[in-house]
Amino acid sequence: MKIYISLQESESLIFQKILIINKERPQLITRRRDIYSVLLGILPEKIVEQDDKLIIFSSIVDFFEIPEKEEILFLNHYNVPYGKIKTIDRDVRDENPNLLSTLEEKQEQELPAYYLPIRNSLLNMYKIVVEGAVPEKVGLETINSFSGLSEFRKRFLKEILKTGFFPLERITTPEFRPDQFFRFTWWVKFLQDSILLSHKDEMGEEEYSANKKWFAGFMDPQDSKKISASLDKRPKFYEKDWSFFFGYYIAAVNFEIANQEDPLAYYESYIKKIEFSLGEEVKLWALFFHSLFDEDLISLYFINGVQEQVLKIEKLGYNFDKTDIEEELEVEYVQLSKDQQISQYIELTEGEVKTAPTLVSPNELKSIFENNLFENNLQNIGLEIPSGFTKVAVPNTISMVNGIFRMEVRSLKPSDVSFYFLPESLLPDHLEGMKIKLKPLSKLIDKKKKVLVGFLKGKNTVLLNTYGQIINSVKERIFEKVIIVWTINRDQEEVQSTDFDQERKQIEDRFQQLFGLETILLIKNKRNFKDEEIKRNLKNLLADYKSNQIEVVDENFDINQARWLVSRNAEFFIEENSESQYYFFQNNL
């Protein structure tokens, strides 16, 4: 059975990770008609049928077959990986606004309120299980606890989720307090009202008062000694759910700090300082509560080999506030070989590839783009310098000006130096018979090269300028275009200003004039610590070029920049010993 959906439904399925279709329109979903232009690549038996509806979870979608002109929309706005997109040459049909309005209204009514954040948090927990960042047994037990989650824990979670962020309990304080403090007071009030109060009859007034004051030990989230001392004295009636509630406390009072770093590493370090015996379980719950508000998790995709487990997790998320899916949902760890992980990872990120990628280690990345003008080769390179040449990056030079021959050699082995002479140079005739290696300048850059890529940082542009001089000295055209990545460290407000745009344009024009070629200036702001945007921009410009067609300027170029270039296609795969390839973040924002 073929199932066609609209672009609007596609958006819901991609961003909400679920689509609920009313069975009353079967004649519209089995063939392309009107607004239904997107074909879902799914196995019909994986669709959940209930009463008058069909439930489609995102994990059962192998691909979206879409009109060609919608590919950019799906890649850059919907953040769908290449491997989940197939294109077909057809138009998007005219949309029927009345039909769309009815369809969207029904879809909005059907979506389970708590599904998406619960699903995302459970998936993030599963991600660190397959990474090996937590013990497998602890991780899976925590995830599978959602099969029989107590009503008490459900009520706690619903109280959090209905506010859209960590809830606050505002109280009067003598001095200013940040929101983290009022998240703490909400946590205290909930536990006191829900647990402590129910045990009041079991204790005297003095003991009850002491148990209320016990929470003061958690008031300062950075006072690890006081927190540790309070944990040792915690009342027994909190014990059953303590890892759950303490994990919430850690996430609520540390969310902003943890979000600036790797949240898992931060929470792990935080718990170690406290020296809490249930650290692994608490760490998982802290990450779970943190993940409820992590918007990037909608861009988390798992490889095909674990999709059955992802589907179970999505059903657990759906069942959180419902009991509609009555089946055994025990999430398991799936062991895949490194080769399986890599092949499925490439299939997800790049789609079907004709040739298996070459595996490289991080230390080999720069060598992929090595050329004659790389730093470690410069000692063996010499250039003929005519009058008017500015400073060049190579240490060895040779010139003939007004009949006077000059040679400057700084190489430790002068006999290894090859001097590249200019077109119409007199040097070959003048130096005939001498033991000097001479080559035409046109041989310095491999003829396979089609695009020049440079990296601009600060004022160091000597090698870039040298390339400009070489390009202008050689008669035949060497490159099709030039791409410069300019690394800056500036506020976002400044980057969006008119002054910065003018500065960017001046730099682009300067290099365009230097090279005499189409020059594209890309911006990488260090204050945006994520590299997805620069990778995407380089991919768009360089995806069709092989590595041996890219001439890289070895100036301000290190392993990180090499990673950007390698990620442009599936020609190479970076083999990280410490990383698994079970998942991928398709985040193009």
Coordinates of C-alpha atoms in Angstrom, one line a residue:
M1 CA 0.0 0.0 0.0
K2 CA 1.3 3.4 -0.9
I3 CA 0.7 6.3 1.4
Y4 CA 0.8 9.9 0.2
I5 CA 0.7 12.9 2.6
S6 CA 0.8 16.7 2.1
L7 CA 3.8 19.0 2.8
Q8 CA 2.0 20.2 5.9
E9 CA 1.6 16.7 7.2
S10 CA 5.3 16.0 6.3
E11 CA 6.2 18.9 8.5
S12 CA 4.2 17.6 11.4
L13 CA 5.7 14.1 11.0
I14 CA 9.3 15.6 10.9
F15 CA 9.0 18.1 13.7
Q16 CA 6.4 16.3 15.9
K17 CA 7.8 12.9 15.1
I18 CA 4.3 11.5 14.7
L19 CA 1.4 11.7 12.2
I20 CA -2.1 10.6 13.0
I21 CA -4.4 10.2 9.9
N22 CA -8.1 9.7 10.0
K23 CA -9.2 6.6 8.2
E24 CA -12.1 8.5 6.6
R25 CA -9.8 9.6 3.8
P26 CA -8.3 6.3 2.6
Q27 CA -9.0 7.2 -1.0
L28 CA -6.8 10.2 -0.7
I29 CA -3.7 8.6 0.9
T30 CA -3.2 5.6 -1.5
R31 CA -2.4 7.7 -4.6
R32 CA -1.1 11.1 -5.5
R33 CA -4.0 13.6 -5.6
D34 CA -4.5 17.3 -4.9
I35 CA -2.3 18.3 -2.0
Y36 CA -0.9 14.8 -1.4
S37 CA 2.5 15.0 -3.1
V38 CA 4.8 13.3 -0.7
L39 CA 5.1 9.5 -0.8
L40 CA 6.2 7.8 2.5
G41 CA 8.6 4.9 2.2
I42 CA 7.2 2.7 5.0
L43 CA 6.0 -0.9 5.5
P44 CA 2.2 -0.8 6.0
E45 CA 2.4 -3.5 8.8
K46 CA 4.3 -1.0 11.0
I47 CA 1.5 1.5 11.0
V48 CA -0.5 1.4 14.2
E49 CA -4.3 1.1 13.5
Q50 CA -6.7 2.2 16.2
D51 CA -10.4 2.8 15.9
D52 CA -10.8 5.5 13.3
K53 CA -7.1 6.5 13.0
L54 CA -3.7 5.4 11.6
I55 CA -0.7 6.3 13.7
I56 CA 2.6 6.8 11.8
F57 CA 5.7 7.1 14.0
S58 CA 8.7 8.8 12.5
S59 CA 11.0 5.8 13.0
I60 CA 9.0 3.7 10.5
V61 CA 9.7 6.1 7.7
D62 CA 12.5 4.9 5.5
F63 CA 12.3 7.8 3.1
F64 CA 10.3 10.7 1.8
E65 CA 9.8 10.7 -1.9
I66 CA 9.3 14.4 -2.8
P67 CA 9.2 16.7 -5.8
E68 CA 12.7 17.8 -6.8
K69 CA 12.0 21.4 -6.1
E70 CA 11.2 20.6 -2.5
E71 CA 14.6 19.0 -1.8
I72 CA 16.1 22.2 -0.3
L73 CA 13.1 22.6 1.9
F74 CA 13.5 19.1 3.3
L75 CA 17.3 19.4 3.7
N76 CA 17.7 22.9 5.1
H77 CA 14.4 23.7 6.8
Y78 CA 13.1 20.3 7.8
N79 CA 16.6 19.0 8.6
V80 CA 16.0 15.6 7.0
P81 CA 19.2 13.6 6.3
Y82 CA 20.1 13.0 2.6
G83 CA 19.6 9.3 3.1
K84 CA 15.9 9.7 3.9
I85 CA 15.1 11.7 0.8
K86 CA 14.3 10.6 -2.7
T87 CA 13.3 13.0 -5.4
I88 CA 11.1 12.6 -8.4
D89 CA 10.4 15.0 -11.3
R90 CA 6.9 16.1 -10.6
D91 CA 5.1 19.3 -9.5
V92 CA 3.5 20.0 -6.2
R93 CA -0.3 20.0 -6.9
D94 CA -2.3 23.2 -6.2
E95 CA -3.4 23.1 -2.6
N96 CA -7.0 23.1 -1.5
P97 CA -7.2 25.5 1.4
N98 CA -10.5 24.2 2.8
L99 CA -9.2 20.6 2.8
L100 CA -5.9 21.7 4.5
S101 CA -7.8 23.6 7.2
T102 CA -9.9 20.6 8.1
L103 CA -6.9 18.3 7.9
E104 CA -4.7 20.5 10.2
E105 CA -7.5 21.0 12.7
K106 CA -8.0 17.2 13.0
Q107 CA -4.3 16.6 13.3
E108 CA -3.9 19.2 16.0
Q109 CA -6.7 17.6 18.0
E110 CA -5.1 14.2 17.8
L111 CA -1.5 14.9 18.8
P112 CA -0.7 13.6 22.3
A113 CA 0.3 16.5 24.5
Y114 CA 3.4 15.1 26.1
Y115 CA 4.7 12.7 23.4
L116 CA 7.5 14.8 21.8
P117 CA 9.5 15.8 24.9
I118 CA 9.2 12.4 26.5
R119 CA 10.2 10.7 23.2
N120 CA 13.2 13.0 22.7
S121 CA 14.4 12.5 26.3
L122 CA 14.1 8.7 26.1
L123 CA 16.0 8.7 22.8
N124 CA 18.8 10.8 24.3
M125 CA 19.1 8.3 27.1
Y126 CA 19.3 5.5 24.5
K127 CA 21.9 7.5 22.7
I128 CA 24.3 7.5 25.7
V129 CA 23.6 3.8 26.3
V130 CA 24.8 2.9 22.7
E131 CA 27.7 5.3 23.2
G132 CA 28.7 3.3 26.3
A133 CA 28.6 6.5 28.4
V134 CA 26.5 4.7 31.1
P135 CA 26.3 1.0 32.1
E136 CA 24.0 -0.8 29.6
K137 CA 21.9 -2.4 32.4
V138 CA 21.3 0.8 34.3
G139 CA 20.5 2.7 31.1
L140 CA 18.0 0.2 29.7
E141 CA 16.3 -0.3 33.1
T142 CA 15.8 3.4 33.4
I143 CA 14.3 3.7 29.9
N144 CA 12.1 0.6 30.3
S145 CA 10.7 1.9 33.6
F146 CA 8.4 4.0 31.4
S147 CA 6.5 0.8 30.6
G148 CA 5.2 0.9 34.1
L149 CA 5.8 4.4 35.2
S150 CA 4.0 5.2 38.5
E151 CA 1.1 7.6 38.5
F152 CA 3.1 9.7 41.0
R153 CA 6.0 10.1 38.6
K154 CA 3.6 10.8 35.7
R155 CA 2.0 13.6 37.7
F156 CA 5.4 15.1 38.4
L157 CA 6.3 15.0 34.8
K158 CA 3.0 16.5 33.7
E159 CA 3.4 19.4 36.1
I160 CA 6.7 20.2 34.5
L161 CA 5.7 19.8 30.9
K162 CA 2.5 21.8 31.1
T163 CA 4.5 24.9 32.0
G164 CA 6.8 24.5 28.9
F165 CA 10.0 24.8 31.1
F166 CA 11.2 24.2 34.6
P167 CA 8.3 25.4 36.9
L168 CA 8.9 28.3 39.3
E169 CA 7.5 28.8 42.8
R170 CA 7.9 32.5 43.5
I171 CA 8.5 33.5 47.1
T172 CA 9.5 36.7 48.8
T173 CA 13.2 37.0 49.4
P174 CA 15.3 39.8 51.0
E175 CA 17.6 39.9 48.0
F176 CA 17.5 39.2 44.3
R177 CA 17.3 35.6 43.3
P178 CA 17.7 34.1 39.8
D179 CA 15.1 31.7 38.3
Q180 CA 17.2 28.7 39.3
F181 CA 16.4 29.5 43.0
F182 CA 12.6 29.5 42.3
R183 CA 13.0 26.2 40.4
F184 CA 14.5 24.9 43.6
T185 CA 11.6 26.2 45.7
W186 CA 9.1 24.6 43.3
W187 CA 10.9 21.3 43.7
V188 CA 10.8 21.6 47.5
K189 CA 7.1 22.5 47.6
F190 CA 6.2 19.6 45.3
L191 CA 8.0 17.0 47.4
Q192 CA 6.8 18.5 50.7
D193 CA 3.2 18.6 49.5
S194 CA 3.2 15.3 47.8
I195 CA 5.4 13.1 50.0
L196 CA 6.3 14.8 53.3
L197 CA 2.8 15.9 54.1
S198 CA 1.4 12.3 53.6
H199 CA 3.8 11.1 56.3
K200 CA 3.1 13.9 58.8
D201 CA 1.0 11.7 61.0
E202 CA 3.9 9.3 61.4
M203 CA 6.1 11.9 63.1
G204 CA 6.0 14.5 65.8
E205 CA 5.9 18.2 65.2
E206 CA 9.6 18.6 65.8
E207 CA 10.6 15.8 63.4
Y208 CA 8.2 17.2 60.8
S209 CA 9.7 20.6 61.1
A210 CA 13.2 19.2 60.9
N211 CA 12.3 17.3 57.7
K212 CA 11.0 20.5 56.2
K213 CA 14.2 22.3 57.0
W214 CA 16.3 19.4 55.6
F215 CA 15.8 20.9 52.1
A216 CA 17.9 23.9 53.0
G217 CA 21.0 21.8 52.3
F218 CA 20.2 22.0 48.6
M219 CA 19.6 25.7 48.4
D220 CA 23.1 26.4 47.0
P221 CA 23.5 24.0 44.0
Q222 CA 27.3 24.7 44.0
D223 CA 27.9 23.8 47.6
S224 CA 28.7 20.1 47.0
K225 CA 29.8 19.5 50.6
K226 CA 26.5 20.7 52.1
I227 CA 24.5 18.8 49.5
S228 CA 26.5 15.6 50.1
A229 CA 25.9 15.9 53.9
S230 CA 22.2 16.4 53.3
L231 CA 22.0 13.3 51.0
D232 CA 23.5 11.2 53.8
K233 CA 20.6 12.3 56.1
R234 CA 17.7 12.1 53.7
P235 CA 14.4 10.7 55.1
K236 CA 13.6 7.1 54.2
F237 CA 10.3 8.0 52.7
Y238 CA 12.0 9.7 49.7
E239 CA 14.2 6.7 49.0
K240 CA 12.0 4.9 46.5
D241 CA 12.0 7.8 44.0
W242 CA 15.1 9.7 45.1
S243 CA 17.2 9.2 42.0
F244 CA 14.3 10.4 39.9
F245 CA 13.7 13.6 41.9
F246 CA 17.4 14.3 42.6
G247 CA 18.1 14.0 38.9
Y248 CA 15.4 16.7 38.3
Y249 CA 16.9 19.0 40.9
I250 CA 20.4 18.8 39.3
A251 CA 19.0 19.5 35.8
A252 CA 16.7 22.4 37.0
V253 CA 19.3 24.3 38.9
N254 CA 22.2 23.7 36.4
F255 CA 20.4 23.8 33.0
E256 CA 21.9 27.0 31.6
I257 CA 25.5 26.1 32.7
A258 CA 25.2 22.5 31.4
N259 CA 23.7 23.7 28.1
Q260 CA 26.9 25.8 27.4
E261 CA 28.9 22.6 27.6
D262 CA 28.4 18.9 27.0
P263 CA 25.4 18.3 29.4
L264 CA 26.3 14.7 30.0
A265 CA 29.9 15.5 30.9
Y266 CA 28.8 18.4 33.1
Y267 CA 26.3 16.4 35.1
E268 CA 28.8 13.5 35.5
S269 CA 31.3 16.0 36.9
Y270 CA 28.7 17.6 39.1
I271 CA 27.6 14.2 40.6
K272 CA 31.2 13.1 41.2
K273 CA 31.8 16.2 43.4
I274 CA 28.8 15.2 45.5
E275 CA 30.0 11.6 45.7
F276 CA 26.5 10.2 45.5
S277 CA 26.3 6.3 45.5
L278 CA 23.5 6.2 42.8
G279 CA 25.5 8.4 40.5
E280 CA 24.8 6.6 37.2
E281 CA 21.1 6.5 37.7
V282 CA 20.9 10.1 38.8
K283 CA 23.0 11.2 35.8
L284 CA 20.6 9.5 33.5
W285 CA 17.6 11.2 35.1
A286 CA 19.4 14.6 35.1
L287 CA 20.0 14.1 31.3
F288 CA 16.4 13.0 30.8
F289 CA 15.0 16.2 32.5
H290 CA 17.5 18.4 30.7
S291 CA 16.5 16.8 27.4
L292 CA 12.8 17.6 27.8
F293 CA 13.8 21.2 26.8
D294 CA 16.6 20.4 24.3
E295 CA 15.2 21.5 20.9
D296 CA 18.1 20.0 19.0
L297 CA 16.9 16.5 19.7
I298 CA 14.3 16.7 16.9
S299 CA 17.3 16.5 14.6
L300 CA 18.6 13.3 16.2
Y301 CA 18.4 10.3 13.8
F302 CA 19.4 6.7 14.4
I303 CA 20.8 4.3 11.8
N304 CA 18.6 1.6 10.4
G305 CA 20.0 -1.2 12.6
V306 CA 18.4 0.2 15.7
Q307 CA 15.1 1.6 14.3
E308 CA 13.1 -1.2 16.0
Q309 CA 14.3 0.1 19.3
V310 CA 13.6 3.7 18.4
L311 CA 10.0 2.6 17.4
K312 CA 9.6 1.0 20.9
I313 CA 10.8 4.3 22.5
E314 CA 8.3 6.3 20.4
K315 CA 5.5 4.0 21.5
L316 CA 6.6 4.4 25.1
G317 CA 6.4 8.2 24.6
Y318 CA 3.0 7.8 23.1
N319 CA 1.7 5.6 25.9
F320 CA 2.9 8.1 28.6
D321 CA -0.5 9.7 28.7
K322 CA -2.4 6.9 27.0
T323 CA -2.8 3.2 27.0
D324 CA -3.7 2.9 23.4
I325 CA -0.7 0.7 22.3
E326 CA -1.0 -2.6 24.3
E327 CA 2.1 -4.5 23.5
E328 CA 5.4 -5.5 25.1
L329 CA 7.8 -2.6 24.8
E330 CA 11.1 -3.7 26.1
V331 CA 13.9 -1.6 24.7
E332 CA 17.1 -3.5 24.1
Y333 CA 20.7 -2.8 23.2
V334 CA 21.6 -3.8 19.6
Q335 CA 25.2 -4.8 19.0
L336 CA 26.4 -3.8 15.5
S337 CA 29.9 -4.3 14.2
K338 CA 32.0 -1.2 13.4
D339 CA 31.6 -1.9 9.6
Q340 CA 27.8 -2.2 10.0
Q341 CA 27.7 1.1 11.9
I342 CA 29.8 2.9 9.4
S343 CA 27.9 1.6 6.3
Q344 CA 24.5 2.4 7.8
Y345 CA 25.7 5.8 9.1
I346 CA 26.8 6.7 5.5
E347 CA 23.5 5.4 4.1
L348 CA 21.7 7.7 6.5
T349 CA 23.8 10.8 6.1
E350 CA 24.6 10.6 2.4
G351 CA 22.1 8.2 0.9
E352 CA 23.2 5.4 -1.5
V353 CA 26.9 5.7 -2.4
K354 CA 28.6 3.9 -5.3
T355 CA 32.0 3.5 -3.7
A356 CA 32.8 2.7 -0.1
P357 CA 34.5 5.6 1.6
T358 CA 38.1 5.5 2.6
L359 CA 38.5 5.3 6.4
V360 CA 40.9 7.9 7.9
S361 CA 41.9 8.8 11.4
P362 CA 41.7 12.4 12.6
N363 CA 45.5 12.7 12.4
E364 CA 45.4 11.8 8.6
L365 CA 42.9 14.5 7.7
K366 CA 45.3 17.3 6.7
S367 CA 47.3 14.9 4.6
I368 CA 44.3 14.3 2.3
F369 CA 44.7 17.8 1.0
E370 CA 48.5 18.0 0.9
N371 CA 50.0 19.9 -2.0
N372 CA 53.3 21.4 -3.1
L373 CA 52.7 24.5 -1.0
F374 CA 52.0 22.8 2.2
E375 CA 54.2 23.9 5.1
N376 CA 56.2 20.7 5.2
N377 CA 57.0 20.9 1.5
L378 CA 57.9 24.6 1.3
Q379 CA 61.6 23.9 2.0
N380 CA 61.8 22.2 -1.4
I381 CA 60.0 24.9 -3.3
G382 CA 61.6 27.9 -5.0
L383 CA 59.9 30.7 -7.0
E384 CA 61.2 33.1 -9.6
I385 CA 60.4 36.6 -8.3
P386 CA 59.9 39.3 -10.9
S387 CA 60.0 43.0 -10.0
G388 CA 56.7 44.1 -8.4
F389 CA 56.3 40.8 -6.5
T390 CA 55.4 41.4 -2.8
K391 CA 56.5 39.1 0.0
V392 CA 56.1 35.4 -0.8
A393 CA 55.5 32.4 1.5
V394 CA 58.3 30.2 0.1
P395 CA 61.8 30.4 1.6
N396 CA 63.7 30.0 -1.6
T397 CA 63.7 32.6 -4.4
I398 CA 65.4 33.2 -7.7
S399 CA 65.3 36.2 -10.0
M400 CA 66.7 37.9 -13.1
V401 CA 66.3 41.6 -13.0
N402 CA 68.2 43.9 -15.5
G403 CA 70.4 41.0 -16.5
I404 CA 71.5 40.4 -12.9
F405 CA 70.9 36.9 -11.5
R406 CA 70.1 36.5 -7.8
M407 CA 69.3 33.3 -5.9
E408 CA 68.4 33.0 -2.2
V409 CA 68.2 29.5 -0.8
R410 CA 67.2 28.8 2.9
S411 CA 66.7 25.1 2.5
L412 CA 68.9 22.8 4.4
K413 CA 69.4 20.8 1.2
P414 CA 69.6 23.2 -1.7
S415 CA 70.0 20.2 -4.1
D416 CA 66.4 19.2 -3.2
V417 CA 64.9 22.6 -4.2
S418 CA 62.9 22.8 -7.4
F419 CA 62.6 26.4 -8.7
Y420 CA 59.5 27.3 -10.7
F421 CA 60.1 29.9 -13.4
L422 CA 57.7 32.3 -14.9
P423 CA 56.3 32.2 -18.4
E424 CA 58.7 33.8 -20.9
S425 CA 61.5 33.6 -18.3
L426 CA 65.1 34.0 -19.3
L427 CA 66.2 31.6 -16.5
P428 CA 66.1 28.3 -18.5
D429 CA 68.6 29.7 -21.0
H430 CA 70.7 31.6 -18.5
L431 CA 71.1 28.6 -16.2
E432 CA 71.5 25.9 -18.9
G433 CA 74.1 23.4 -17.8
M434 CA 73.9 24.4 -14.1
K435 CA 72.8 21.8 -11.5
I436 CA 69.6 23.7 -10.6
K437 CA 66.2 22.0 -10.9
L438 CA 63.9 24.2 -13.0
K439 CA 60.2 23.7 -13.7
P440 CA 57.6 25.9 -15.3
L441 CA 55.3 27.7 -12.8
S442 CA 52.3 26.0 -14.4
K443 CA 53.6 22.7 -12.9
L444 CA 53.5 24.0 -9.3
I445 CA 49.7 23.4 -9.0
D446 CA 48.3 20.1 -10.1
K447 CA 46.2 20.4 -13.2
K448 CA 43.5 18.3 -11.5
K449 CA 42.7 21.1 -9.2
K450 CA 39.5 23.0 -9.9
V451 CA 38.8 25.1 -6.8
L452 CA 41.0 27.0 -4.3
V453 CA 40.0 27.0 -0.7
G454 CA 41.7 29.3 1.9
F455 CA 41.2 30.2 5.5
L456 CA 41.4 33.7 6.7
K457 CA 42.1 34.5 10.4
G458 CA 43.6 37.8 11.6
K459 CA 46.1 39.4 9.2
N460 CA 48.2 36.4 8.2
T461 CA 47.5 36.2 4.4
V462 CA 51.1 35.7 3.0
L463 CA 50.4 32.3 1.4
L464 CA 47.0 33.5 0.1
N465 CA 48.7 36.4 -1.5
T466 CA 51.4 34.1 -3.0
Y467 CA 48.6 32.0 -4.6
G468 CA 47.2 35.2 -6.0
Q469 CA 50.6 36.1 -7.6
I470 CA 51.0 32.6 -9.0
I471 CA 47.5 32.6 -10.5
N472 CA 48.1 36.0 -12.1
S473 CA 51.5 34.9 -13.5
V474 CA 50.3 31.8 -15.2
K475 CA 48.6 32.4 -18.5
E476 CA 46.1 29.5 -18.5
R477 CA 43.2 29.4 -16.1
I478 CA 44.0 27.2 -13.1
F479 CA 40.8 27.3 -10.9
E480 CA 37.1 27.6 -11.5
K481 CA 36.5 29.6 -8.3
V482 CA 38.0 30.6 -4.9
I483 CA 36.4 29.9 -1.5
I484 CA 37.7 31.8 1.5
V485 CA 36.5 30.9 5.1
W486 CA 36.9 33.9 7.3
T487 CA 37.0 33.0 11.0
I488 CA 35.8 35.8 13.4
N489 CA 35.1 36.2 17.1
R490 CA 32.3 38.8 17.3
D491 CA 28.8 39.3 18.8
Q492 CA 25.9 38.2 16.7
E493 CA 24.5 41.7 16.8
E494 CA 27.6 43.0 15.2
V495 CA 27.7 40.3 12.6
Q496 CA 24.2 41.3 11.5
S497 CA 25.0 45.0 11.2
T498 CA 25.4 47.0 8.1
D499 CA 29.0 47.9 9.0
F500 CA 30.0 44.3 9.2
D501 CA 28.3 43.6 5.8
Q502 CA 30.4 46.3 4.3
E503 CA 33.5 45.0 5.8
R504 CA 32.7 41.5 4.5
K505 CA 32.1 42.9 1.1
Q506 CA 35.4 44.8 1.0
I507 CA 37.3 41.7 2.0
E508 CA 35.5 39.6 -0.7
D509 CA 36.2 42.3 -3.3
R510 CA 39.9 42.4 -2.3
F511 CA 40.4 38.7 -2.9
Q512 CA 38.3 38.8 -6.0
Q513 CA 40.7 41.4 -7.4
L514 CA 43.7 39.5 -6.1
F515 CA 42.7 36.2 -7.8
G516 CA 40.8 37.6 -10.8
L517 CA 38.3 34.8 -10.2
E518 CA 34.8 34.3 -8.7
T519 CA 35.5 34.5 -4.9
I520 CA 33.1 33.4 -2.2
L521 CA 33.7 34.5 1.3
L522 CA 32.1 32.3 4.0
I523 CA 31.9 33.3 7.7
K524 CA 32.7 31.1 10.7
N525 CA 32.0 32.9 14.0
K526 CA 33.9 31.3 16.9
R527 CA 31.1 32.4 19.3
N528 CA 28.9 29.9 17.5
F529 CA 30.7 26.8 18.8
K530 CA 28.7 24.5 16.5
D531 CA 30.1 23.8 13.1
E532 CA 27.0 22.7 11.3
E533 CA 26.4 25.9 9.4
I534 CA 30.0 26.2 8.0
K535 CA 29.9 22.5 7.1
R536 CA 26.6 22.9 5.3
N537 CA 27.9 25.9 3.3
L538 CA 31.0 24.1 2.3
K539 CA 29.0 21.0 1.4
N540 CA 26.7 23.1 -0.9
L541 CA 29.8 24.6 -2.7
L542 CA 32.1 21.5 -2.7
A543 CA 30.0 18.4 -2.7
D544 CA 30.6 17.6 -6.3
Y545 CA 34.4 18.0 -6.1
K546 CA 36.8 15.2 -5.3
S547 CA 39.5 15.9 -2.7
N548 CA 42.2 15.8 -5.4
Q549 CA 40.4 18.6 -7.2
I550 CA 40.6 20.9 -4.2
E551 CA 43.7 23.0 -3.6
V552 CA 43.9 24.0 0.0
V553 CA 45.9 26.9 1.2
D554 CA 47.9 25.6 4.2
E555 CA 47.5 28.8 6.2
N556 CA 45.3 28.9 9.3
F557 CA 44.4 25.3 8.3
D558 CA 44.3 22.6 10.9
I559 CA 42.5 19.3 11.7
N560 CA 39.2 21.1 12.5
Q561 CA 39.1 22.8 9.1
A562 CA 40.0 19.6 7.4
R563 CA 37.0 18.0 9.1
W564 CA 34.8 20.6 7.5
L565 CA 36.1 19.7 4.1
V566 CA 36.0 16.0 4.5
S567 CA 32.3 16.2 5.7
R568 CA 31.2 17.6 2.4
N569 CA 30.6 14.1 0.9
A570 CA 31.1 10.4 1.5
E571 CA 34.6 10.2 -0.1
F572 CA 36.2 9.7 3.3
F573 CA 34.9 8.6 6.7
I574 CA 36.6 9.8 9.9
E575 CA 37.1 6.8 12.1
E576 CA 37.0 7.9 15.8
N577 CA 37.9 5.0 18.1
S578 CA 35.9 6.6 21.0
E579 CA 32.7 7.3 19.0
S580 CA 29.9 5.1 17.9
Q581 CA 28.1 5.7 14.6
Y582 CA 24.6 4.6 15.8
Y583 CA 23.2 8.1 15.4
F584 CA 23.6 11.4 13.6
F585 CA 22.5 15.0 14.3
Q586 CA 21.1 16.6 11.1
N587 CA 21.1 20.1 12.4
N588 CA 21.5 22.7 9.7
L589 CA 20.4 25.7 11.7

